[in-house]
Amino acid sequence: MTPNDLIGRLRIAVVIGSVRRPRLADPLAAWLERELAAIDWLDLDLIDLATAALPMHDLLPGGGAASPIAGRLADADGFVLLVPEYNHSFPAPLKNAIDWHFTEWAYKPVGFVGYGASGGIRAVEQLRTVFPELRATTVRESVLIPMAWEHLDAAGAFVPPPGTTQALHAMMSELRTWAGALRPLRLTDRAGRL
C-alpha cells in the first residue's frame, strides 16, 4: 500500500480561465475533461468562468457572498486552472474569480495548464505569486502548451503534442499528493472558515 492509497477519492475542480468567444479554451477543456475523467481517484468538476456570471464590482475583502461558484470551489480538494496568456499575463476574469473567493482556496493545491505563444508561462508564473496569499499552494509540475492552435485537427479537436499528456499526468500525481497532505489542515480550519 502506498501513501496515495490512503488518500482516497478527491474532488478536483478545473477552472476555465478564458471567457472569450470563440476561444481556444474549448478544445483544450474537452481534452482535459477526457484525460481527467479516466483517472480513477478523482471526481471532476468543470467550472467555466464564461458561464459563472461573477460581477466585477461590490467585492468586499475576503470574497463575495453572492458568488454562484463558491460552493463548488469550497467542495474541491484541489484545482487545475486552464489559463491562457494575454499580453504577458492572465485574464482579468480569472483574477476576478480568484478575488471573489478566499477561504475556498485555502490549504488546497493548484495546478496549471497554460497556453499561449510561449505556453502561458508568464501567466502561470504570475499566478504562482497570487495563490500563497490565499493559503493555497501551487504544485511544481505544470503543463505548458505553446501555440496550441497549431495542434487542432480538422474537426477542431486538440491533439496534444508529444510529452503533453505525460506532463498532465505528472502534474495530477503531484496534485493528488498535496491534496492528501493538506487535507488535515482543511479539517482543522486554520483559515477561519468556521
Tab-separated table of C-alpha atoms in Angstrom:
chain	number	residue	atom	x	y	z
A	1	MET	CA	0.000	0.000	0.000
A	2	THR	CA	1.314	3.435	-0.940
A	3	PRO	CA	0.595	6.752	0.823
A	4	ASN	CA	-1.641	7.733	-2.119
A	5	ASP	CA	-3.789	4.645	-1.475
A	6	LEU	CA	-4.679	6.142	1.915
A	7	ILE	CA	-5.862	9.437	0.432
A	8	GLY	CA	-8.996	8.081	-1.245
A	9	ARG	CA	-11.043	9.911	-3.847
A	10	LEU	CA	-10.534	13.626	-4.332
A	11	ARG	CA	-12.740	16.273	-5.897
A	12	ILE	CA	-10.752	18.300	-8.422
A	13	ALA	CA	-12.209	21.458	-9.933
A	14	VAL	CA	-10.952	22.502	-13.349
A	15	VAL	CA	-11.414	26.255	-13.715
A	16	ILE	CA	-11.524	27.517	-17.311
A	17	GLY	CA	-9.927	30.959	-17.142
A	18	SER	CA	-10.876	32.336	-20.563
A	19	VAL	CA	-14.246	33.946	-21.275
A	20	ARG	CA	-13.583	34.860	-24.910
A	21	ARG	CA	-15.907	33.688	-27.688
A	22	PRO	CA	-14.775	31.901	-29.733
A	23	ARG	CA	-11.931	30.618	-27.632
A	24	LEU	CA	-9.132	28.116	-27.785
A	25	ALA	CA	-10.048	27.013	-24.261
A	26	ASP	CA	-12.932	24.888	-25.567
A	27	PRO	CA	-10.919	22.161	-27.342
A	28	LEU	CA	-8.320	22.252	-24.559
A	29	ALA	CA	-11.015	21.847	-21.889
A	30	ALA	CA	-12.529	18.941	-23.828
A	31	TRP	CA	-9.107	17.251	-23.918
A	32	LEU	CA	-8.596	17.885	-20.192
A	33	GLU	CA	-12.032	16.511	-19.379
A	34	ARG	CA	-11.336	13.312	-21.353
A	35	GLU	CA	-7.939	12.798	-19.736
A	36	LEU	CA	-9.041	13.551	-16.190
A	37	ALA	CA	-12.266	11.541	-16.409
A	38	ALA	CA	-10.112	8.441	-16.918
A	39	ILE	CA	-8.243	8.944	-13.609
A	40	ASP	CA	-9.766	6.609	-11.039
A	41	TRP	CA	-9.006	8.619	-7.890
A	42	LEU	CA	-10.729	11.871	-8.769
A	43	ASP	CA	-14.197	13.314	-9.151
A	44	LEU	CA	-14.147	16.095	-11.730
A	45	ASP	CA	-15.982	19.417	-11.582
A	46	LEU	CA	-15.573	21.659	-14.644
A	47	ILE	CA	-16.125	25.334	-13.747
A	48	ASP	CA	-16.373	27.602	-16.780
A	49	LEU	CA	-15.922	31.272	-15.890
A	50	ALA	CA	-17.712	32.215	-19.123
A	51	THR	CA	-20.940	30.962	-17.516
A	52	ALA	CA	-20.234	31.872	-13.873
A	53	ALA	CA	-21.610	35.443	-14.042
A	54	LEU	CA	-19.334	36.895	-11.366
A	55	PRO	CA	-19.769	40.671	-11.139
A	56	MET	CA	-16.779	42.982	-11.374
A	57	HIS	CA	-17.995	45.200	-8.507
A	58	ASP	CA	-19.353	45.069	-4.937
A	59	LEU	CA	-16.482	42.859	-3.823
A	60	LEU	CA	-15.593	43.049	-0.143
A	61	PRO	CA	-12.258	41.948	1.340
A	62	GLY	CA	-12.241	38.191	1.850
A	63	GLY	CA	-14.506	37.341	-1.058
A	64	GLY	CA	-18.108	37.785	-2.040
A	65	ALA	CA	-21.103	36.024	-0.548
A	66	ALA	CA	-23.041	36.292	-3.798
A	67	SER	CA	-20.692	34.056	-5.786
A	68	PRO	CA	-22.506	31.372	-7.803
A	69	ILE	CA	-19.420	29.109	-7.716
A	70	ALA	CA	-18.311	29.499	-4.082
A	71	GLY	CA	-19.859	26.194	-3.007
A	72	ARG	CA	-18.221	24.294	-5.837
A	73	LEU	CA	-14.816	25.791	-5.063
A	74	ALA	CA	-15.270	25.073	-1.360
A	75	ASP	CA	-16.112	21.425	-2.101
A	76	ALA	CA	-12.942	20.920	-4.156
A	77	ASP	CA	-9.871	19.228	-2.715
A	78	GLY	CA	-7.676	20.819	-5.378
A	79	PHE	CA	-7.728	22.827	-8.572
A	80	VAL	CA	-6.461	22.767	-12.128
A	81	LEU	CA	-6.537	26.160	-13.815
A	82	LEU	CA	-6.746	26.202	-17.600
A	83	VAL	CA	-5.195	29.597	-18.196
A	84	PRO	CA	-4.360	31.494	-21.368
A	85	GLU	CA	-1.682	34.141	-21.531
A	86	TYR	CA	-2.989	37.517	-22.663
A	87	ASN	CA	-0.454	40.333	-23.029
A	88	HIS	CA	2.136	38.584	-20.833
A	89	SER	CA	-0.366	37.914	-18.033
A	90	PHE	CA	-3.517	36.014	-17.130
A	91	PRO	CA	-7.034	37.261	-17.969
A	92	ALA	CA	-8.913	39.705	-15.754
A	93	PRO	CA	-11.962	37.410	-15.336
A	94	LEU	CA	-9.690	34.803	-13.749
A	95	LYS	CA	-8.280	37.341	-11.274
A	96	ASN	CA	-11.836	38.423	-10.529
A	97	ALA	CA	-12.822	34.818	-9.808
A	98	ILE	CA	-9.818	34.379	-7.544
A	99	ASP	CA	-10.587	37.593	-5.652
A	100	TRP	CA	-14.284	36.801	-5.228
A	101	HIS	CA	-13.230	33.896	-3.031
A	102	PHE	CA	-10.833	33.492	-0.143
A	103	THR	CA	-11.385	30.587	2.216
A	104	GLU	CA	-12.497	28.412	-0.726
A	105	TRP	CA	-8.851	28.252	-1.915
A	106	ALA	CA	-7.206	27.760	1.486
A	107	TYR	CA	-4.973	24.726	2.104
A	108	LYS	CA	-5.575	23.290	-1.328
A	109	PRO	CA	-3.165	22.624	-4.195
A	110	VAL	CA	-3.400	24.397	-7.534
A	111	GLY	CA	-2.011	23.061	-10.803
A	112	PHE	CA	-1.823	24.909	-14.100
A	113	VAL	CA	-2.402	24.102	-17.746
A	114	GLY	CA	-1.149	27.176	-19.570
A	115	TYR	CA	-1.396	28.020	-23.229
A	116	GLY	CA	-0.347	30.836	-25.498
A	117	ALA	CA	2.508	31.713	-27.827
A	118	SER	CA	5.026	30.755	-25.130
A	119	GLY	CA	2.848	28.137	-23.463
A	120	GLY	CA	1.334	30.527	-20.959
A	121	ILE	CA	4.473	30.503	-18.807
A	122	ARG	CA	4.238	34.187	-17.798
A	123	ALA	CA	0.581	33.830	-16.799
A	124	VAL	CA	1.375	30.729	-14.763
A	125	GLU	CA	4.353	32.328	-13.020
A	126	GLN	CA	2.268	35.355	-12.049
A	127	LEU	CA	-0.468	33.120	-10.642
A	128	ARG	CA	2.169	31.345	-8.549
A	129	THR	CA	2.646	34.639	-6.669
A	130	VAL	CA	-1.099	35.131	-6.099
A	131	PHE	CA	-2.194	31.836	-4.537
A	132	PRO	CA	0.070	31.806	-1.450
A	133	GLU	CA	-1.779	34.917	-0.243
A	134	LEU	CA	-4.930	32.771	-0.214
A	135	ARG	CA	-3.152	29.993	1.725
A	136	ALA	CA	-3.169	27.782	-1.372
A	137	THR	CA	-0.080	26.023	-2.658
A	138	THR	CA	0.884	25.671	-6.286
A	139	VAL	CA	2.370	22.402	-7.443
A	140	ARG	CA	5.758	22.403	-9.127
A	141	GLU	CA	4.686	20.422	-12.194
A	142	SER	CA	2.615	22.207	-14.825
A	143	VAL	CA	1.515	21.771	-18.415
A	144	LEU	CA	2.584	24.432	-20.889
A	145	ILE	CA	1.188	24.302	-24.417
A	146	PRO	CA	2.915	26.678	-26.855
A	147	MET	CA	0.879	27.643	-29.906
A	148	ALA	CA	-1.949	25.260	-29.085
A	149	TRP	CA	-3.854	26.485	-32.147
A	150	GLU	CA	-1.320	24.600	-34.265
A	151	HIS	CA	-2.380	21.336	-32.600
A	152	LEU	CA	-6.029	21.240	-33.641
A	153	ASP	CA	-7.211	18.590	-36.069
A	154	ALA	CA	-9.577	19.179	-38.986
A	155	ALA	CA	-12.587	18.919	-36.652
A	156	GLY	CA	-11.102	21.461	-34.226
A	157	ALA	CA	-10.163	18.922	-31.530
A	158	PHE	CA	-6.924	19.372	-29.627
A	159	VAL	CA	-4.246	16.799	-30.445
A	160	PRO	CA	-1.625	17.066	-27.705
A	161	PRO	CA	1.972	17.388	-28.860
A	162	PRO	CA	4.448	14.780	-27.595
A	163	GLY	CA	5.002	14.918	-23.853
A	164	THR	CA	1.891	16.955	-23.067
A	165	THR	CA	-0.254	14.108	-21.767
A	166	GLN	CA	2.647	12.766	-19.720
A	167	ALA	CA	3.176	16.237	-18.217
A	168	LEU	CA	-0.516	16.382	-17.301
A	169	HIS	CA	-0.407	13.049	-15.500
A	170	ALA	CA	2.799	14.014	-13.663
A	171	MET	CA	1.100	17.210	-12.506
A	172	MET	CA	-2.003	15.324	-11.412
A	173	SER	CA	0.086	12.872	-9.407
A	174	GLU	CA	1.704	15.773	-7.552
A	175	LEU	CA	-1.682	17.456	-7.095
A	176	ARG	CA	-3.026	14.265	-5.530
A	177	THR	CA	-0.132	14.053	-3.100
A	178	TRP	CA	-0.535	17.678	-1.995
A	179	ALA	CA	-4.327	17.428	-1.724
A	180	GLY	CA	-3.965	14.449	0.593
A	181	ALA	CA	-1.232	16.092	2.648
A	182	LEU	CA	-3.206	19.330	3.040
A	183	ARG	CA	-6.488	17.632	3.958
A	184	PRO	CA	-5.762	17.718	7.736
A	185	LEU	CA	-5.151	21.477	7.544
A	186	ARG	CA	-8.508	21.964	5.848
A	187	LEU	CA	-10.208	19.862	8.513
A	188	THR	CA	-8.703	21.910	11.352
A	189	ASP	CA	-9.931	25.031	9.579
A	190	ARG	CA	-6.912	27.225	10.206
A	191	ALA	CA	-8.190	29.710	7.628
A	192	GLY	CA	-11.010	30.690	9.997
A	193	ARG	CA	-13.847	29.267	7.965
A	194	LEU	CA	-15.942	28.263	10.996
